[in-house]
Short mmCIF file of C-alpha atoms and ligand atoms in Angstrom, two decimals:
data_model
loop_
_atom_site.label_atom_id
_atom_site.label_comp_id
_atom_site.label_asym_id
_atom_site.label_seq_id
_atom_site.Cartn_x
_atom_site.Cartn_y
_atom_site.Cartn_z
CA MET C 21 -19.46 -73.91 15.33
CA ARG C 22 -19.17 -76.30 18.37
CA GLY C 23 -16.56 -78.18 16.23
CA LEU C 24 -14.61 -74.96 16.07
CA GLY C 25 -14.98 -74.71 20.15
CA ILE C 26 -17.07 -71.52 19.79
CA ASP C 27 -20.44 -71.18 21.38
CA LEU C 28 -22.99 -70.11 18.93
CA ASN C 29 -24.97 -68.24 21.70
CA THR C 30 -21.87 -66.31 22.96
CA ALA C 31 -20.83 -65.52 18.98
CA THR C 32 -24.15 -63.96 18.33
CA ALA C 33 -24.37 -62.01 21.37
CA ALA C 34 -21.01 -60.91 20.88
CA VAL C 35 -22.04 -59.59 17.29
CA MET C 36 -25.10 -57.94 18.73
CA ILE C 37 -22.92 -56.15 21.44
CA SER C 38 -20.57 -54.86 18.91
CA THR C 39 -23.06 -53.66 16.60
CA VAL C 40 -24.85 -51.72 19.56
CA LEU C 41 -21.51 -50.49 20.76
CA ILE C 42 -20.53 -49.22 17.11
CA THR C 43 -23.97 -47.66 16.48
CA CYS C 44 -23.92 -45.92 19.79
CA TYR C 45 -20.36 -44.74 19.09
CA ASN C 46 -21.48 -43.42 15.54
CA LEU C 47 -24.44 -41.75 17.03
CA SER C 48 -22.79 -40.51 19.78
CA SER C 49 -19.67 -38.97 18.04
CA SER C 50 -22.15 -37.30 15.60
CA THR C 51 -24.38 -36.07 18.35
CA ILE C 52 -21.45 -34.75 20.23
CA SER C 53 -20.12 -33.01 17.01
CA TRP C 54 -23.37 -31.58 16.39
CA ALA C 55 -23.79 -30.45 19.97
CA ILE C 56 -20.29 -28.83 19.80
CA ASP C 57 -21.25 -27.41 16.69
CA LYS C 58 -24.48 -26.04 17.96
CA TYR C 59 -23.67 -25.10 21.58
CA TYR C 60 -19.86 -24.42 21.71
CA THR C 61 -18.85 -22.53 18.64
CA ALA C 62 -19.57 -19.22 16.96
CA SER C 63 -20.14 -18.52 13.37
CA VAL C 64 -20.39 -15.79 11.00
CA ARG C 65 -21.72 -15.78 7.70
CA ILE C 66 -20.05 -13.27 4.57
CA ASN C 67 -22.09 -12.93 1.62
CA SER C 68 -20.05 -12.59 -1.84
CA GLU C 69 -22.27 -9.52 -2.63
CA ASP C 70 -20.79 -7.95 0.47
CA ALA C 71 -17.67 -5.78 -0.07
CA LEU C 72 -16.38 -8.04 3.22
CA PHE C 73 -16.22 -11.12 1.21
CA ARG C 74 -13.47 -9.64 -1.07
CA ASP C 75 -11.74 -8.26 1.73
CA PHE C 76 -11.58 -11.28 3.54
CA PHE C 77 -10.20 -13.23 0.59
CA ILE C 78 -7.58 -10.73 -0.05
CA TRP C 79 -6.45 -10.74 3.45
CA LEU C 80 -6.43 -14.66 3.45
CA ALA C 81 -4.38 -14.68 -0.08
CA GLU C 82 -2.05 -11.88 1.06
CA GLU C 83 -1.42 -12.15 4.71
CA GLN C 84 -2.47 -15.76 5.98
CA THR C 85 -0.70 -18.07 3.84
CA GLU C 86 1.64 -19.61 6.36
CA GLU C 87 -1.61 -20.11 8.79
CA LEU C 88 -3.96 -21.41 6.36
CA ASP C 89 -4.39 -25.26 6.51
CA LEU C 90 -5.20 -25.91 2.98
CA SER C 91 -5.93 -29.52 2.99
CA ARG C 92 -6.23 -31.60 -0.17
CA VAL C 93 -8.66 -29.89 -2.24
CA PHE C 94 -8.01 -26.27 -2.93
CA ASN C 95 -7.89 -23.61 -5.70
CA ALA C 96 -4.98 -22.24 -7.06
CA ARG C 97 -4.61 -19.07 -9.62
CA LYS C 98 -1.93 -17.40 -11.23
CA THR C 99 -1.58 -13.82 -10.00
CA ALA C 100 0.62 -11.10 -10.82
CA ASN C 101 2.64 -8.91 -8.18
CA VAL C 102 3.52 -5.71 -9.78
CA PRO C 103 6.12 -3.74 -7.48
CA GLY C 104 4.04 -1.29 -5.69
CA ASP C 105 0.86 -1.85 -7.64
CA LEU C 106 -2.39 -1.28 -5.96
CA ASP C 107 -4.47 -4.37 -5.29
CA SER C 108 -1.90 -6.71 -6.73
CA GLY C 109 -2.90 -10.44 -6.63
CA SER C 110 -6.71 -9.40 -5.80
CA PRO C 111 -8.41 -12.57 -5.78
CA MET C 112 -11.56 -10.81 -7.28
CA GLY C 113 -9.84 -9.79 -10.37
CA GLU C 114 -9.50 -6.06 -10.03
CA GLU C 115 -8.11 -4.40 -12.83
CA TYR C 116 -4.54 -2.94 -12.40
CA TYR C 117 -4.34 0.89 -12.87
CA GLY C 118 -2.42 1.74 -16.12
CA GLY C 119 -2.31 -1.83 -17.21
CA ILE C 120 0.00 -4.68 -16.54
CA GLY C 121 3.37 -3.91 -18.04
CA ASN C 122 2.21 -0.50 -19.41
CA VAL C 123 4.22 1.80 -16.97
CA ARG C 124 5.34 -0.84 -14.15
CA GLY C 125 7.07 -3.36 -16.37
CA LYS C 126 6.83 -7.07 -16.50
CA PRO C 127 4.53 -8.34 -13.38
CA ILE C 128 6.06 -11.08 -11.42
CA TYR C 129 3.86 -14.27 -11.40
CA ARG C 130 3.26 -16.57 -8.46
CA VAL C 131 0.92 -19.10 -7.56
CA GLN C 132 -1.80 -18.08 -4.82
CA TYR C 133 -3.94 -20.71 -3.18
CA LEU C 134 -7.26 -20.09 -1.89
CA PRO C 135 -10.14 -22.35 -0.29
CA ALA C 136 -12.28 -23.90 -2.91
CA VAL C 137 -16.13 -24.30 -2.73
CA GLY C 138 -17.47 -27.09 -0.60
CA SER C 139 -14.17 -27.72 1.33
CA ARG C 140 -13.39 -27.12 4.96
CA TYR C 141 -10.12 -25.34 5.92
CA TYR C 142 -8.62 -24.27 9.52
CA LEU C 143 -6.82 -21.19 10.20
CA ARG C 144 -4.66 -20.36 13.12
CA TYR C 145 -5.78 -16.77 14.30
CA ARG C 146 -4.13 -15.39 17.34
CA GLY C 147 -4.02 -18.92 19.01
CA HIS C 148 -7.53 -20.03 17.99
CA LYS C 149 -8.69 -22.45 15.45
CA ILE C 150 -10.87 -20.94 12.94
CA ARG C 151 -13.00 -23.11 10.48
CA ILE C 152 -13.44 -21.61 6.92
CA LEU C 153 -16.31 -23.11 4.99
CA MET C 154 -17.02 -21.97 1.30
CA ASP C 155 -20.22 -22.72 0.09
CA GLU C 156 -22.29 -22.08 -2.47
CA VAL C 157 -26.35 -21.73 -1.80
CA LYS C 158 -29.32 -20.18 -3.42
CA ASP C 159 -31.60 -17.59 -2.55
CA SER C 160 -34.81 -19.63 -1.18
CA ILE C 161 -37.20 -16.89 -2.34
CA THR C 162 -36.36 -17.05 -5.99
CA MET C 163 -34.64 -20.38 -6.17
CA HIS C 164 -36.04 -21.22 -9.45
CA ARG C 165 -34.12 -18.46 -11.34
CA MET C 166 -31.38 -17.49 -8.97
CA PRO C 167 -27.71 -18.57 -9.73
CA LEU C 168 -25.75 -20.01 -6.79
CA ARG C 169 -24.22 -17.52 -4.99
CA LYS C 170 -20.87 -17.92 -2.77
CA ILE C 171 -20.76 -17.65 0.92
CA ILE C 172 -17.94 -18.14 3.56
CA TRP C 173 -18.91 -19.54 7.17
CA LEU C 174 -16.33 -18.65 9.87
CA ARG C 175 -16.41 -20.69 12.77
CA SER C 176 -14.41 -20.41 16.05
CA TYR C 177 -14.70 -23.15 18.90
CA GLY C 178 -16.11 -21.70 22.20
CA ARG C 179 -19.18 -19.61 22.71
CA ASP C 180 -17.45 -16.08 22.54
CA PRO C 181 -17.42 -14.64 19.18
CA ARG C 182 -14.78 -12.10 20.11
CA VAL C 183 -12.09 -13.77 17.84
CA LEU C 184 -14.01 -13.95 14.81
CA LYS C 185 -15.01 -10.34 15.45
CA GLU C 186 -11.34 -9.25 15.75
CA LEU C 187 -10.43 -11.09 12.60
CA LEU C 188 -13.05 -9.24 10.66
CA GLU C 189 -11.67 -5.92 12.34
CA GLU C 190 -8.48 -6.84 11.15
CA VAL C 191 -9.64 -7.74 7.68
CA LEU C 192 -11.28 -4.43 7.41
CA SER C 193 -8.48 -2.16 8.66
CA LYS C 194 -6.25 -3.82 6.34
CA SER C 195 -8.62 -3.21 3.44
CA ASN C 196 -8.90 0.50 4.69
CA ALA C 197 -5.17 0.83 4.99
CA ARG C 198 -4.61 -0.63 1.17
CA ASP C 199 -7.40 1.86 0.06
CA GLN C 200 -5.89 4.83 1.71
CA GLY C 201 -4.90 7.69 -0.73
CA LYS C 202 -6.66 5.69 -3.54
CA THR C 203 -10.06 6.56 -5.36
CA ILE C 204 -12.24 3.72 -5.53
CA VAL C 205 -14.30 3.12 -8.70
CA PHE C 206 -17.40 0.99 -9.08
CA HIS C 207 -18.87 -0.17 -12.33
CA ALA C 208 -22.65 -0.93 -12.88
CA THR C 209 -23.04 -4.65 -13.50
CA MET C 210 -26.21 -5.30 -15.36
CA SER C 211 -28.69 -8.33 -14.31
CA THR C 212 -27.11 -11.54 -15.42
CA HIS C 213 -28.41 -15.01 -14.92
CA GLY C 214 -31.15 -13.57 -12.78
CA MET C 215 -28.84 -11.83 -10.44
CA PRO C 216 -30.03 -8.38 -9.97
CA PRO C 217 -27.84 -5.39 -11.19
CA ARG C 218 -25.37 -4.19 -8.77
CA TRP C 219 -22.21 -2.26 -8.35
CA GLU C 220 -18.84 -3.96 -8.66
CA ARG C 221 -15.24 -2.45 -7.51
CA ALA C 222 -13.43 -1.90 -10.61
CA LEU C 223 -10.42 -0.01 -9.96
CA ALA C 224 -8.26 1.58 -7.38
CA ARG C 225 -6.48 4.81 -8.33
CA PRO C 226 -3.81 6.77 -6.34
CA ASN C 227 -5.95 9.90 -5.67
CA ARG C 228 -5.38 12.57 -8.29
CA SER C 229 -4.13 15.92 -7.03
CA MET C 230 -6.32 18.82 -7.55
CA GLU C 231 -3.40 20.69 -8.82
CA THR C 232 -2.88 18.28 -11.79
CA VAL C 233 -6.22 19.15 -13.28
CA ILE C 234 -5.80 22.43 -14.88
CA LEU C 235 -8.69 24.73 -15.75
CA ASP C 236 -8.90 28.21 -16.66
CA GLY C 237 -10.27 30.80 -14.38
CA ALA C 238 -11.87 30.14 -10.91
CA GLN C 239 -14.19 27.12 -12.09
CA LYS C 240 -12.10 24.60 -10.32
CA GLU C 241 -12.09 26.57 -6.75
CA LEU C 242 -15.96 27.13 -7.50
CA ILE C 243 -16.77 23.38 -7.52
CA ILE C 244 -14.64 22.69 -4.52
CA ARG C 245 -16.28 25.54 -2.43
CA ASP C 246 -19.70 24.25 -3.48
CA ILE C 247 -18.81 20.52 -2.41
CA GLU C 248 -17.06 21.46 0.68
CA GLU C 249 -20.23 23.41 1.78
CA TYR C 250 -22.35 20.69 0.53
CA ILE C 251 -20.71 17.98 2.49
CA LEU C 252 -20.91 19.80 6.04
CA PRO C 253 -23.29 18.21 8.43
CA ALA C 254 -24.98 21.45 8.88
CA THR C 255 -25.97 21.59 5.22
CA ALA C 256 -27.96 18.16 5.43
CA LYS C 257 -29.70 19.56 8.32
CA TRP C 258 -30.42 22.69 6.48
CA TYR C 259 -31.81 20.98 3.50
CA ALA C 260 -34.18 18.64 5.99
CA ASN C 261 -35.22 21.75 7.52
CA ARG C 262 -36.56 23.21 4.47
CA GLY C 263 -37.84 19.85 3.22
CA LEU C 264 -35.55 20.01 0.34
CA PRO C 265 -33.90 16.59 -1.21
CA TYR C 266 -30.25 16.74 -0.13
CA ARG C 267 -28.67 16.01 -3.46
CA ARG C 268 -26.15 18.03 -5.55
CA GLY C 269 -25.64 17.85 -9.35
CA TYR C 270 -23.08 19.25 -11.83
CA LEU C 271 -22.72 19.26 -15.44
CA LEU C 272 -19.29 19.14 -16.66
CA TYR C 273 -19.36 19.95 -20.38
CA GLY C 274 -16.74 20.39 -23.29
CA PRO C 275 -14.75 18.90 -25.99
CA PRO C 276 -13.48 15.41 -25.55
CA GLY C 277 -9.75 15.56 -23.60
CA THR C 278 -10.48 18.71 -22.03
CA GLY C 279 -10.58 17.17 -18.24
CA LYS C 280 -13.93 16.34 -17.42
CA THR C 281 -13.35 12.94 -16.04
CA SER C 282 -10.08 13.98 -14.66
CA LEU C 283 -11.61 16.58 -12.42
CA SER C 284 -14.34 14.21 -11.27
CA MET C 285 -11.59 11.75 -10.28
CA ALA C 286 -9.67 14.41 -8.56
CA LEU C 287 -12.34 15.86 -6.74
CA ALA C 288 -13.44 12.32 -5.46
CA GLY C 289 -9.70 11.88 -3.91
CA HIS C 290 -10.01 15.40 -2.66
CA PHE C 291 -13.11 14.75 -0.75
CA ASN C 292 -12.38 10.93 -0.14
CA LEU C 293 -15.57 9.84 -1.87
CA GLU C 294 -16.07 6.72 -3.72
CA VAL C 295 -17.24 7.10 -7.62
CA TYR C 296 -20.02 5.05 -9.08
CA ALA C 297 -19.47 5.52 -12.90
CA LEU C 298 -22.19 4.73 -15.21
CA SER C 299 -22.68 5.02 -18.94
CA LEU C 300 -26.35 5.58 -20.30
CA SER C 301 -25.29 3.80 -23.57
CA ALA C 302 -24.63 0.53 -21.67
CA GLY C 303 -26.65 -2.03 -23.78
CA SER C 304 -28.80 -3.88 -21.28
CA LEU C 305 -29.49 -0.82 -19.05
CA THR C 306 -33.44 -0.42 -18.74
CA ASP C 307 -35.29 2.03 -16.38
CA ASP C 308 -35.63 -0.54 -13.71
CA THR C 309 -32.12 -1.30 -13.68
CA LEU C 310 -31.00 2.55 -13.54
CA ALA C 311 -33.54 2.71 -10.83
CA SER C 312 -32.22 -0.27 -8.73
CA LEU C 313 -28.33 1.00 -9.25
CA PHE C 314 -29.37 4.51 -8.03
CA ALA C 315 -31.29 2.86 -4.93
CA LEU C 316 -28.09 0.82 -4.24
CA LEU C 317 -25.66 4.01 -3.77
CA PRO C 318 -24.38 4.71 -0.73
CA SER C 319 -25.42 7.93 0.96
CA GLU C 320 -21.88 9.86 0.33
CA CYS C 321 -20.52 9.08 -3.05
CA ILE C 322 -19.84 10.60 -6.40
CA VAL C 323 -22.22 9.15 -9.28
CA LEU C 324 -20.34 9.79 -12.48
CA LEU C 325 -23.06 9.59 -15.26
CA GLU C 326 -20.61 9.88 -18.35
CA ASP C 327 -21.53 11.24 -21.90
CA VAL C 328 -25.18 11.75 -20.84
CA ASP C 329 -25.79 12.45 -24.73
CA ALA C 330 -24.10 9.17 -25.59
CA SER C 331 -23.98 8.99 -29.45
CA ASN C 332 -25.97 5.78 -29.53
CA VAL C 333 -28.81 7.03 -27.24
CA LYS C 334 -30.57 10.18 -28.33
CA ARG C 335 -33.93 11.94 -27.72
CA THR C 336 -36.47 10.75 -30.30
CA ALA C 337 -39.23 12.84 -29.20
CA ASP C 338 -41.64 12.95 -32.18
CA PRO C 339 -42.86 16.27 -32.35
CA THR C 340 -46.22 15.36 -33.89
CA ALA C 341 -47.25 12.64 -30.94
CA THR C 342 -49.77 13.81 -28.39
CA PRO C 343 -48.75 13.54 -25.11
CA THR C 344 -50.87 11.09 -23.16
CA THR C 345 -50.08 12.04 -19.79
CA ASP C 346 -49.81 15.46 -18.27
CA MET C 347 -46.18 15.23 -18.07
CA PRO C 348 -44.17 18.05 -19.70
CA SER C 349 -43.56 17.17 -23.08
CA SER C 350 -39.59 17.38 -22.37
CA LEU C 351 -40.03 14.50 -20.14
CA LEU C 352 -41.74 12.32 -22.77
CA ASN C 353 -38.50 12.10 -24.75
CA SER C 354 -36.85 9.05 -24.80
CA PHE C 355 -33.37 7.82 -25.42
CA ALA C 356 -33.11 5.18 -27.96
CA PRO C 357 -30.33 3.87 -30.00
CA SER C 358 -29.81 6.56 -32.65
CA HIS C 359 -29.07 3.86 -35.46
CA THR C 360 -32.42 2.07 -34.80
CA PRO C 361 -34.62 5.29 -34.20
CA SER C 362 -37.88 3.04 -34.15
CA SER C 363 -36.15 0.27 -31.68
CA LYS C 364 -37.35 0.19 -28.11
CA PRO C 365 -35.51 2.57 -26.07
CA SER C 366 -33.58 1.25 -23.15
CA VAL C 367 -33.58 3.95 -20.76
CA SER C 368 -36.70 6.44 -21.10
CA PHE C 369 -35.89 10.17 -20.45
CA SER C 370 -38.58 9.76 -17.61
CA GLY C 371 -36.69 6.67 -16.27
CA LEU C 372 -33.51 8.89 -16.17
CA LEU C 373 -35.22 11.65 -14.34
CA ASN C 374 -36.75 9.29 -12.14
CA ALA C 375 -33.32 7.62 -11.08
CA ILE C 376 -31.95 10.93 -10.71
CA ASP C 377 -34.70 12.62 -8.47
CA GLY C 378 -37.22 10.37 -7.98
CA ALA C 379 -38.28 8.92 -4.42
CA ALA C 380 -36.13 6.10 -4.51
CA SER C 381 -33.13 8.08 -5.08
CA ARG C 382 -30.75 8.30 -2.57
CA GLU C 383 -29.95 11.59 -0.73
CA GLY C 384 -26.47 12.58 0.11
CA ARG C 385 -24.94 11.59 -3.18
CA ILE C 386 -22.99 14.11 -5.72
CA LEU C 387 -24.14 13.63 -9.21
CA ILE C 388 -21.67 14.75 -11.93
CA MET C 389 -22.83 14.27 -15.33
CA THR C 390 -20.36 14.82 -18.51
CA THR C 391 -21.15 15.50 -21.82
CA ASN C 392 -19.40 16.52 -25.11
CA HIS C 393 -22.59 18.06 -26.16
CA ARG C 394 -24.40 20.17 -23.85
CA GLU C 395 -26.90 21.76 -26.61
CA ARG C 396 -28.21 18.16 -27.17
CA LEU C 397 -29.43 17.64 -23.82
CA ASP C 398 -33.09 18.28 -22.65
CA PRO C 399 -33.21 21.46 -20.43
CA ALA C 400 -35.37 19.27 -18.08
CA LEU C 401 -32.28 17.06 -17.18
CA ILE C 402 -30.24 20.05 -16.44
CA ARG C 403 -32.67 22.34 -14.75
CA PRO C 404 -31.73 23.99 -11.06
CA GLY C 405 -32.29 21.31 -8.90
CA ARG C 406 -30.79 18.59 -10.95
CA VAL C 407 -27.68 20.33 -12.16
CA ASP C 408 -26.68 22.97 -9.43
CA LEU C 409 -23.54 24.17 -11.13
CA GLN C 410 -22.22 23.83 -14.62
CA ILE C 411 -18.83 23.94 -15.45
CA SER C 412 -17.29 24.47 -18.89
CA PHE C 413 -14.27 22.88 -20.26
CA GLU C 414 -12.42 24.43 -23.15
CA TYR C 415 -9.72 24.01 -25.73
CA ALA C 416 -6.32 25.21 -23.92
CA THR C 417 -5.70 28.93 -23.29
CA ARG C 418 -2.15 30.03 -22.78
CA GLN C 419 -2.39 29.88 -19.37
CA VAL C 420 -3.65 26.23 -19.46
CA ILE C 421 -0.76 25.29 -21.87
CA GLU C 422 1.72 26.85 -19.63
CA SER C 423 0.25 25.14 -16.71
CA LEU C 424 0.21 22.02 -18.28
CA PHE C 425 3.90 22.15 -19.05
CA LEU C 426 4.79 23.08 -15.40
CA ASN C 427 2.67 20.22 -14.20
CA LEU C 428 4.70 17.73 -16.27
CA TYR C 429 8.26 19.18 -15.57
CA ASP C 430 7.75 20.87 -12.31
CA VAL C 431 10.04 19.02 -10.13
CA ASP C 432 7.88 19.83 -6.78
CA ILE C 433 5.17 18.12 -8.47
CA GLY C 434 6.84 15.77 -10.82
CA ASP C 435 8.97 12.79 -9.54
CA ARG C 436 12.39 13.17 -10.62
CA GLU C 437 13.54 9.96 -9.49
CA ALA C 438 10.62 7.87 -11.11
CA LEU C 439 11.19 9.51 -14.28
CA ARG C 440 15.11 9.03 -14.01
CA MET C 441 15.59 12.52 -15.02
CA PRO C 442 18.92 12.90 -16.87
CA ASP C 443 21.86 15.17 -15.40
CA GLY C 444 21.60 18.55 -16.71
CA PHE C 445 17.86 18.57 -16.14
CA PRO C 446 17.08 22.29 -16.30
CA PRO C 447 16.38 24.13 -12.78
CA VAL C 448 13.11 25.28 -11.85
CA GLU C 449 13.89 28.76 -13.04
CA ARG C 450 14.58 27.58 -16.54
CA ILE C 451 11.63 25.21 -16.38
CA LEU C 452 9.51 28.75 -15.50
CA GLU C 453 11.01 30.46 -18.76
CA LEU C 454 10.57 27.27 -20.93
CA ALA C 455 6.91 27.11 -19.81
CA GLY C 456 6.27 30.57 -21.20
CA GLU C 457 7.97 29.71 -24.43
CA PHE C 458 5.77 26.67 -24.85
CA GLY C 459 2.94 28.76 -23.96
CA ARG C 460 3.65 31.14 -26.92
CA ALA C 461 4.56 28.25 -29.30
CA LEU C 462 1.21 26.81 -29.08
CA PRO C 463 -1.86 28.71 -30.41
CA GLU C 464 -4.73 29.35 -27.85
CA GLY C 465 -7.92 27.79 -28.02
CA VAL C 466 -7.17 25.21 -30.57
CA PHE C 467 -5.99 21.88 -28.58
CA THR C 468 -7.22 20.17 -26.00
CA PRO C 469 -5.00 19.54 -22.80
CA ALA C 470 -4.92 15.81 -23.77
CA GLU C 471 -3.50 16.54 -26.94
CA ILE C 472 -0.97 18.86 -25.16
CA GLN C 473 -0.28 16.24 -22.64
CA GLY C 474 0.35 13.95 -25.43
CA LEU C 475 2.89 16.29 -26.98
CA LEU C 476 4.44 16.71 -23.67
CA LEU C 477 4.56 12.90 -22.72
CA MET C 478 6.83 12.41 -26.08
CA HIS C 479 9.12 14.49 -24.29
CA LYS C 480 8.52 13.55 -20.77
CA LYS C 481 12.39 14.15 -19.67
CA ASP C 482 13.38 16.82 -22.05
CA PRO C 483 11.38 20.05 -21.64
CA VAL C 484 13.67 21.66 -24.08
CA ALA C 485 12.87 19.51 -26.89
CA ALA C 486 9.05 19.79 -25.84
CA VAL C 487 9.43 23.33 -26.55
CA ALA C 488 11.48 22.89 -29.80
CA ALA C 489 8.92 20.32 -31.10
CA ALA C 490 5.77 22.30 -30.35
CA GLY C 491 5.70 24.28 -33.51
CA GLU C 492 6.25 21.33 -35.72
CA TRP C 493 3.74 19.24 -33.77
CA ALA C 494 1.07 22.02 -34.05
CA ARG C 495 1.76 22.26 -37.73
CA GLY C 496 1.49 18.38 -38.12
CA LYS C 497 -1.84 18.71 -36.29
CA ARG C 498 -3.38 21.18 -39.08
CA GLY C 499 -4.59 18.48 -41.40
CA GLU C 500 -6.11 16.51 -38.44
CA LYS C 501 -8.08 19.60 -37.33
CA GLY C 502 -8.63 21.79 -40.30
CA VAL C 503 -6.65 24.45 -38.81
CA GLU C 504 -4.76 26.82 -40.73
CA VAL C 505 -1.07 27.05 -39.57
CA GLU C 506 1.81 28.71 -40.98
CA VAL C 507 5.35 27.71 -39.65
CA GLN C 508 7.81 30.45 -40.23
CA GLU C 509 11.56 30.66 -40.03
CA ALA C 510 12.01 34.31 -39.45
CA GLU C 511 10.65 36.91 -37.32
CA THR C 512 6.99 37.82 -38.36
CA GLU C 513 3.80 38.85 -37.08
CA GLY C 514 1.50 36.75 -35.10
CA VAL C 515 2.41 34.51 -32.05
CA GLU C 516 5.87 34.92 -30.96
CA GLY C 517 7.76 31.53 -31.32
CA VAL C 518 10.33 29.41 -29.90
CA GLU C 519 13.67 30.87 -30.41
CA ASN C 520 17.13 29.73 -29.64
CA VAL C 521 16.26 26.72 -27.64
CA ASN C 522 19.12 25.03 -26.27
CA GLY C 523 21.33 26.84 -28.75
CA VAL C 524 19.52 25.69 -31.82
CA SER C 525 17.33 28.13 -33.81
CA HIS C 526 13.64 26.97 -33.95
CA ALA C 527 10.62 27.61 -36.28
CA LYS C 528 8.22 30.20 -35.38
CA VAL C 529 4.32 29.63 -35.51
CA LEU C 530 2.14 31.97 -37.09
CA TRP C 531 -1.56 31.08 -36.68
CA ASP C 532 -4.01 32.44 -39.00
CA LYS C 533 -6.48 34.18 -37.00
CA GLU C 534 -8.93 34.31 -39.75
CA ALA C 535 -9.21 30.65 -40.01
CA GLU C 536 -12.07 29.38 -37.90
CA ILE C 537 -11.19 26.50 -36.06
CA SER C 538 -13.56 23.73 -36.82
CA ARG C 539 -15.07 22.07 -33.48
N1 ATP X 625 -7.85 20.13 -17.83
C1 ATP X 625 -6.81 19.19 -17.76
N2 ATP X 625 -6.00 19.47 -16.96
C2 ATP X 625 -5.09 18.15 -16.80
N3 ATP X 625 -5.02 17.25 -17.45
C3 ATP X 625 -5.96 17.17 -18.55
C4 ATP X 625 -6.88 18.13 -18.67
N4 ATP X 625 -7.89 17.77 -19.63
C5 ATP X 625 -7.34 16.42 -20.06
N5 ATP X 625 -6.07 16.26 -19.53
C6 ATP X 625 -5.67 15.06 -19.75
O1 ATP X 625 -6.25 14.53 -20.81
C7 ATP X 625 -6.51 13.16 -20.51
C8 ATP X 625 -8.04 12.87 -20.79
O2 ATP X 625 -8.59 13.81 -19.97
P1 ATP X 625 -10.00 13.17 -19.69
O3 ATP X 625 -10.54 12.20 -19.68
O4 ATP X 625 -10.23 13.84 -18.19
O5 ATP X 625 -11.07 14.12 -20.62
P2 ATP X 625 -12.62 14.25 -20.68
O6 ATP X 625 -12.93 15.77 -20.80
O7 ATP X 625 -13.20 13.54 -19.65
O8 ATP X 625 -12.68 13.39 -22.12
P3 ATP X 625 -13.96 12.69 -22.46
O9 ATP X 625 -15.04 13.73 -22.81
O10 ATP X 625 -13.52 11.97 -24.04
O11 ATP X 625 -14.47 11.81 -21.44
C9 ATP X 625 -6.15 12.59 -19.25
O12 ATP X 625 -4.74 12.01 -19.25
C10 ATP X 625 -5.71 13.83 -18.44
O13 ATP X 625 -4.70 13.94 -17.70
#
């Protein structure tokens, strides 16, 4: 060292001092950043189970693309933007109403970039720098069996959390605006990988107008008035004062395709309520899952229990069995797969009743049960208190047939532009006449509204053609339904047919009144 002209002592001292300085620098910078994080930032955490998680992602993906500094690691996904679509590009994979390409044409795809788990990102929001950290954590209590759950940390600099609150308020108001005029449907997700059962947002449908659900008589008004009364704040108080559970239940029953689901959805839109839909035939549904799902319901919503008589779940009461409890025998009936009557039932009848009105069941909700076979239901399930109003759905009467026609072609309801109605589309007065002709061309009490709607949709731009096709269509259905239908060319007895529509003479339909319609 001496030969190099460097004093060994000086060199050693220099190395030591440098080491100390570097260590101090490292320590102080990590201490400073720790101190900044601890004392000079505000943070908010959003869990993936919370609806805000989804809303934040949509907001980020749709509104903040310019402001988000996606460093080097990020997620990319192909997303569809269907013009005028609902939650297009939803990062949570929400379904499209009507299906992509179904009615709206080919979607336009683009790449969407989103934060990846474990990486930090920065966003400029109203002049503030916000750090976004996507992370995965385990629930500490049940760590051994819980899967990783995602969380988002948002952090702003400065002790005031106001900017984070403003950001989340904006996220929420954008989400509310997106959902405006839509009916949100949640589906049950059963326990998977140790995750508890939960409700997951599945669809956002444009509200269905009550006018488009066509029912005979005053049934529609009856249920609307009943719900109107039920949701009044004074009604909740009234129930509480009398010690009554604040719940309301409806049973909609009738053949498939007569409008039970349509009415439920229209009611949800009319009263601005979310729909929580569940099918009792869902494979992994158990008493516990059902109870948990009912306990997770918000206080004001519609619970739609469809097909409560579902074909693969059936009461398997053994008439010879001796009840081992003092419960009514009907409560001991259980639901079990019909093809394996001896197999363990997934949801017992008492489990179902408990979920519906047990102690843990939410108050304030509206329960709508639908069935195609009311006669198969246990009276205990539909007794007053569980079911307060029953609405019968029938095969279409003349009035319903005419209303379905008017609903489709009435220019006040229909969207002439959307359907690109051809020039020369009949005026409203003529549509009214055609509705009468259509109503007379089809027999009453034979076809479901869904079937008639199917016929009308084949001629959605041409009401005259729909009337002209009605007789032939009805005859074609004869085989399917086992209904006796005679189509005659001349004036004859029976239901008056369609004649001279658009200058063409059409067949007349005579329904054999004797023929019993098999239902
Ligand atoms: N009463 C009705 N008024 C208007 N449209 C109806 C009516 N009934 C059925 N439809 C039409 O038929 C289709 C099927 O109706 P929906 O699903 O409501 O029937 P459903 O009775 O719930 O059938 P399922 O018992 O099979 O569930 C929908 O497109 C709906 O618009």
